[in-house]
XYZ file of C-alpha atoms in Angstrom:
357
model
C 87.417 -36.312 -119.801
C 88.633 -35.024 -116.486
C 89.904 -31.836 -118.099
C 86.497 -30.987 -119.572
C 84.886 -31.625 -116.231
C 87.291 -29.269 -114.525
C 86.726 -26.612 -117.163
C 82.983 -26.846 -116.763
C 83.239 -26.473 -113.008
C 85.519 -23.494 -113.350
C 83.258 -21.684 -115.806
C 80.132 -22.304 -113.786
C 81.542 -21.035 -110.537
C 81.970 -17.375 -111.552
C 78.492 -17.359 -112.992
C 77.093 -18.626 -109.724
C 78.933 -15.942 -107.811
C 77.802 -13.289 -110.227
C 74.196 -14.427 -109.956
C 74.295 -14.356 -106.199
C 75.937 -10.987 -106.205
C 73.910 -8.927 -108.593
C 71.163 -10.687 -110.495
C 67.764 -9.189 -109.619
C 66.144 -12.642 -109.447
C 68.665 -13.903 -106.918
C 68.307 -10.712 -104.925
C 64.568 -11.058 -104.758
C 64.963 -14.706 -103.730
C 67.332 -13.599 -100.971
C 64.843 -11.035 -99.704
C 62.038 -13.581 -99.793
C 64.185 -16.098 -97.956
C 65.090 -13.531 -95.311
C 61.407 -12.653 -94.854
C 60.461 -16.325 -94.445
C 63.256 -17.009 -91.953
C 62.566 -13.877 -89.901
C 58.830 -13.511 -90.267
C 58.346 -13.399 -86.489
C 60.679 -10.448 -86.066
C 59.176 -8.674 -89.059
C 55.649 -9.215 -87.705
C 56.716 -7.903 -84.300
C 58.314 -4.826 -85.865
C 55.182 -4.142 -87.932
C 53.005 -4.562 -84.848
C 55.104 -2.089 -82.866
C 54.960 0.445 -85.678
C 51.171 0.123 -85.817
C 51.005 0.455 -82.034
C 53.055 3.658 -82.083
C 50.985 5.176 -84.893
C 47.573 4.128 -83.521
C 46.965 6.955 -80.981
C 47.583 9.585 -83.677
C 45.026 8.052 -86.041
C 42.162 7.072 -83.707
C 39.594 9.028 -81.742
C 40.191 9.348 -77.966
C 37.651 6.661 -77.055
C 39.346 4.068 -79.267
C 42.707 5.091 -77.833
C 41.292 4.469 -74.348
C 40.024 1.022 -75.396
C 43.425 0.036 -76.784
C 45.066 1.319 -73.600
C 42.829 -0.977 -71.561
C 43.673 -3.886 -73.881
C 47.347 -3.424 -72.999
C 46.574 -3.086 -69.296
C 44.787 -6.436 -69.360
C 47.561 -7.905 -71.519
C 50.131 -7.125 -68.796
C 48.009 -8.990 -66.229
C 47.529 -11.879 -68.634
C 51.267 -12.125 -69.286
C 51.636 -12.898 -65.591
C 48.703 -15.305 -65.544
C 50.103 -17.047 -68.624
C 53.419 -17.471 -66.803
C 51.649 -19.092 -63.846
C 49.075 -21.254 -65.632
C 50.587 -21.831 -69.061
C 54.263 -22.221 -68.157
C 54.308 -23.234 -64.468
C 51.197 -25.412 -64.596
C 49.472 -23.802 -61.575
C 45.851 -22.694 -61.665
C 44.644 -19.427 -60.134
C 41.128 -18.067 -59.710
C 42.309 -15.117 -57.650
C 44.465 -13.194 -60.089
C 42.087 -10.244 -59.943
C 42.959 -9.831 -56.257
C 46.609 -9.083 -57.066
C 45.419 -6.784 -59.851
C 43.427 -4.952 -57.166
C 46.483 -4.793 -54.873
C 48.388 -2.924 -57.549
C 45.423 -0.662 -58.370
C 44.625 0.236 -54.759
C 48.272 0.479 -53.787
C 48.775 3.041 -56.541
C 45.625 4.920 -55.531
C 46.644 5.096 -51.864
C 50.157 6.254 -52.698
C 48.878 8.995 -54.983
C 45.808 10.039 -52.952
C 47.089 9.840 -49.376
C 50.869 10.055 -49.734
C 51.087 12.412 -52.743
C 53.802 10.294 -54.353
C 54.693 11.098 -57.976
C 52.950 8.601 -60.221
C 56.177 7.157 -61.775
C 57.236 5.912 -58.331
C 53.982 4.071 -57.784
C 54.657 1.614 -60.606
C 57.647 -0.231 -59.063
C 56.184 0.050 -55.562
C 52.825 -1.424 -56.584
C 54.561 -4.238 -58.447
C 56.803 -4.921 -55.428
C 53.828 -5.028 -53.030
C 52.011 -7.510 -55.252
C 55.223 -9.570 -55.551
C 55.539 -9.885 -51.754
C 51.906 -10.846 -51.318
C 52.122 -13.296 -54.216
C 55.164 -14.944 -52.684
C 53.355 -15.294 -49.356
C 50.164 -16.702 -50.923
C 52.325 -18.935 -53.110
C 53.097 -21.094 -50.076
C 49.843 -23.105 -50.509
C 50.970 -23.817 -54.076
C 53.777 -25.954 -52.660
C 51.279 -28.215 -50.849
C 48.122 -28.056 -52.979
C 47.307 -28.679 -56.593
C 44.347 -28.900 -58.943
C 40.941 -28.054 -57.538
C 42.285 -27.540 -53.990
C 44.659 -24.853 -55.210
C 41.874 -23.293 -57.306
C 39.665 -23.047 -54.207
C 42.386 -21.360 -52.155
C 43.032 -18.735 -54.849
C 39.287 -18.237 -55.286
C 38.999 -17.526 -51.565
C 41.550 -14.729 -51.951
C 39.373 -13.045 -54.567
C 36.200 -13.520 -52.487
C 37.376 -11.932 -49.238
C 39.204 -9.024 -50.911
C 36.092 -6.952 -51.730
C 34.674 -6.935 -48.154
C 38.178 -6.167 -46.881
C 38.472 -3.132 -49.120
C 35.107 -1.852 -47.997
C 35.947 -2.241 -44.322
C 38.916 0.134 -44.210
C 37.019 3.168 -45.445
C 39.535 5.746 -44.187
C 42.226 4.273 -46.440
C 40.388 2.768 -49.403
C 37.381 5.093 -49.533
C 35.017 2.210 -48.721
C 32.252 1.461 -51.212
C 32.671 4.893 -52.797
C 36.290 4.228 -53.756
C 38.947 6.825 -54.524
C 39.005 9.384 -57.336
C 42.408 10.501 -58.612
C 43.885 12.867 -61.122
C 45.218 11.084 -64.166
C 48.894 11.555 -65.052
C 49.440 14.601 -67.203
C 51.863 14.429 -70.150
C 55.074 16.453 -69.947
C 54.886 19.631 -71.985
C 57.765 18.659 -74.237
C 55.876 15.649 -75.608
C 53.055 17.637 -77.184
C 50.721 14.697 -76.470
C 47.138 14.722 -75.249
C 46.411 13.000 -71.966
C 44.823 9.934 -73.572
C 47.831 9.551 -75.863
C 50.248 9.846 -72.968
C 48.390 7.187 -70.981
C 48.433 4.986 -74.076
C 52.195 5.202 -74.385
C 52.652 4.527 -70.662
C 50.590 1.355 -71.086
C 52.508 0.444 -74.228
C 55.821 0.812 -72.383
C 54.514 -1.306 -69.527
C 53.318 -3.989 -71.960
C 56.638 -4.160 -73.816
C 58.494 -4.356 -70.503
C 56.257 -7.183 -69.233
C 56.696 -9.206 -72.433
C 60.475 -8.742 -72.381
C 60.769 -9.767 -68.721
C 58.804 -12.969 -69.309
C 60.571 -13.650 -72.619
C 64.039 -13.644 -71.043
C 62.812 -15.421 -67.930
C 61.409 -18.333 -69.890
C 64.651 -18.705 -71.865
C 66.746 -18.889 -68.731
C 67.456 -21.838 -66.443
C 64.507 -20.779 -64.298
C 62.105 -21.017 -67.252
C 63.347 -24.480 -68.168
C 62.919 -25.591 -64.555
C 59.328 -24.286 -64.496
C 58.527 -26.176 -67.684
C 59.946 -29.364 -66.227
C 57.791 -28.963 -63.100
C 54.733 -28.357 -65.272
C 55.350 -31.369 -67.496
C 56.371 -33.903 -64.858
C 56.910 -32.821 -61.269
C 58.367 -36.166 -60.156
C 60.862 -36.312 -63.009
C 61.868 -32.710 -62.376
C 62.554 -33.503 -58.714
C 64.701 -36.484 -59.694
C 66.739 -34.152 -61.936
C 67.450 -31.873 -58.970
C 64.729 -29.256 -59.467
C 62.870 -28.173 -56.333
C 59.206 -27.864 -57.406
C 58.139 -25.952 -54.286
C 60.678 -23.202 -54.895
C 59.714 -22.667 -58.518
C 55.986 -22.736 -57.768
C 56.433 -19.952 -55.217
C 58.504 -17.944 -57.677
C 55.869 -18.385 -60.400
C 53.155 -17.080 -58.055
C 55.325 -14.149 -57.032
C 56.258 -13.116 -60.578
C 52.707 -13.581 -61.789
C 51.404 -11.445 -58.944
C 54.027 -8.794 -59.632
C 52.854 -8.413 -63.222
C 49.240 -8.304 -62.051
C 50.178 -5.528 -59.627
C 51.912 -3.627 -62.435
C 48.751 -3.969 -64.535
C 46.696 -2.681 -61.626
C 48.921 0.390 -61.428
C 48.410 1.085 -65.143
C 44.680 0.569 -64.621
C 44.547 3.276 -61.916
C 46.517 5.690 -64.072
C 44.168 5.086 -67.008
C 40.809 5.113 -65.204
C 41.592 7.623 -62.450
C 39.208 5.826 -60.108
C 39.169 2.629 -58.004
C 36.312 0.967 -56.119
C 35.861 -2.505 -54.619
C 33.118 -3.411 -57.107
C 35.668 -3.210 -59.931
C 37.664 -6.149 -58.502
C 35.106 -8.837 -57.778
C 35.505 -12.564 -58.453
C 34.178 -11.916 -61.960
C 37.426 -10.138 -62.804
C 39.516 -13.167 -61.833
C 37.291 -15.524 -63.810
C 37.303 -13.191 -66.829
C 41.115 -12.980 -66.777
C 41.400 -16.759 -66.631
C 38.944 -17.102 -69.498
C 40.918 -14.473 -71.431
C 44.218 -16.328 -71.226
C 42.605 -19.675 -72.083
C 40.855 -18.166 -75.104
C 43.995 -16.250 -76.106
C 46.183 -19.354 -75.871
C 47.881 -20.867 -72.824
C 51.646 -20.967 -73.015
C 51.775 -18.953 -76.243
C 53.604 -15.706 -76.947
C 50.641 -13.834 -78.397
C 48.019 -15.347 -76.091
C 48.083 -12.501 -73.515
C 47.592 -9.842 -76.186
C 44.750 -11.741 -77.845
C 43.296 -12.406 -74.419
C 43.445 -8.675 -73.633
C 41.401 -7.966 -76.745
C 38.926 -10.631 -75.680
C 38.590 -9.305 -72.112
C 38.138 -5.729 -73.325
C 35.759 -6.103 -76.238
C 33.741 -9.314 -75.848
C 31.859 -8.306 -72.657
C 30.813 -5.015 -74.243
C 29.755 -6.794 -77.443
C 27.746 -9.251 -75.325
C 26.008 -6.292 -73.681
C 25.156 -4.817 -77.091
C 23.779 -8.140 -78.418
C 21.544 -8.856 -75.436
C 21.273 -6.350 -72.598
C 19.057 -8.687 -70.615
C 21.571 -11.554 -70.420
C 25.074 -10.460 -71.431
C 26.595 -13.282 -69.359
C 24.835 -15.887 -71.496
C 26.177 -14.363 -74.708
C 29.637 -14.086 -73.152
C 29.588 -17.762 -72.177
C 28.365 -18.884 -75.595
C 31.131 -16.905 -77.295
C 33.729 -18.624 -75.097
C 32.285 -22.022 -76.008
C 32.312 -21.118 -79.713
C 35.937 -19.953 -79.613
C 37.020 -23.084 -77.747
C 35.233 -25.261 -80.313
C 36.838 -23.519 -83.268
C 40.275 -23.096 -81.638
C 40.864 -25.639 -78.837
C 44.387 -24.308 -78.280
C 43.231 -20.701 -78.177
C 43.244 -17.920 -80.747
C 47.051 -17.959 -80.843
C 46.822 -21.587 -81.959
C 45.066 -20.472 -85.133
C 48.128 -18.421 -86.042
C 50.325 -21.437 -85.322
C 48.185 -23.585 -87.600
C 48.377 -20.972 -90.347
C 52.178 -20.830 -90.018
C 52.382 -24.632 -90.136
C 50.166 -24.708 -93.237
C 52.323 -22.020 -94.887
C 55.559 -23.873 -94.178
C 54.083 -27.167 -95.378
C 52.775 -25.582 -98.584
C 56.122 -23.933 -99.224
C 57.998 -27.189 -98.672
C 55.702 -29.043 -101.089
C 56.173 -26.329 -103.690
C 59.959 -26.594 -103.386
C 59.833 -30.380 -103.696
C 57.678 -30.143 -106.858
C 60.106 -27.671 -108.413
C 63.016 -29.931 -107.485
């Protein structure tokens, strides 16, 4: 009896190896399994390929719109870091966006600096200011913190108008947009698109690795339970200041990309409405999610214009109703819908495997 059992095991083993090695069915199952296990990476690769091909397939106006989506996405990556991961609220994010935009404009208009140098300098200036304004975050929270950040956005516009010799006052500053190098063979709108795409990828990578480091885990602990985090040796004040600084840095980088893309800055472009719209964008996109900033960028770029087309007399009403509708359908944001779909797919697949078994 034992001999027959051994013989059966021996004869089945080569067949199993052969099936795994060369049978088309097993190969297709392996490919399907790989796709299921790595669907996030495959989706990201497909998205990048589409992003690279887009400016060669679309008309210049659509290329400009997608460029602005990525500009807003960079700012929302920073806001998502602050609100979604660090648990701090900000109604003044548009002010740091303006710091990057005006800083870039001043450096190019008054100082004649090459535009590539303005990107790190604008981000650094916003980082310093964000770190300084992050001090109230160590003492305030909730509505009190929201009021302080709102005050930053309120007094910025009159401040920009006051220093007319530097900022151009109410008329703003008009700049020449970056020209593509001759070796690229790209049109100007395509070159600006790829600059924004590079900035977006860089912003996502910086936040991705930051959140997976010890610093990211500390920020999450402060967000979830500040008292427990302090007992574990985490200093909440330090990480709140860092979150404000990094968030402001990314907003400044987005402001730089904005100036390159638009070629014009004025105080009326950076009112309190911008800060509120950015906050609404990240909430609608999905707080604390990976894809939330990108979906929020689409929302910030297209929904206001669609609201204007629907009702030119009251676009704000349409805009507000659309936010309410999205929040009703997707309480966790648009990115949450993708998460639900993935959960449903995994559950359906598991049930199918159990039925086959």
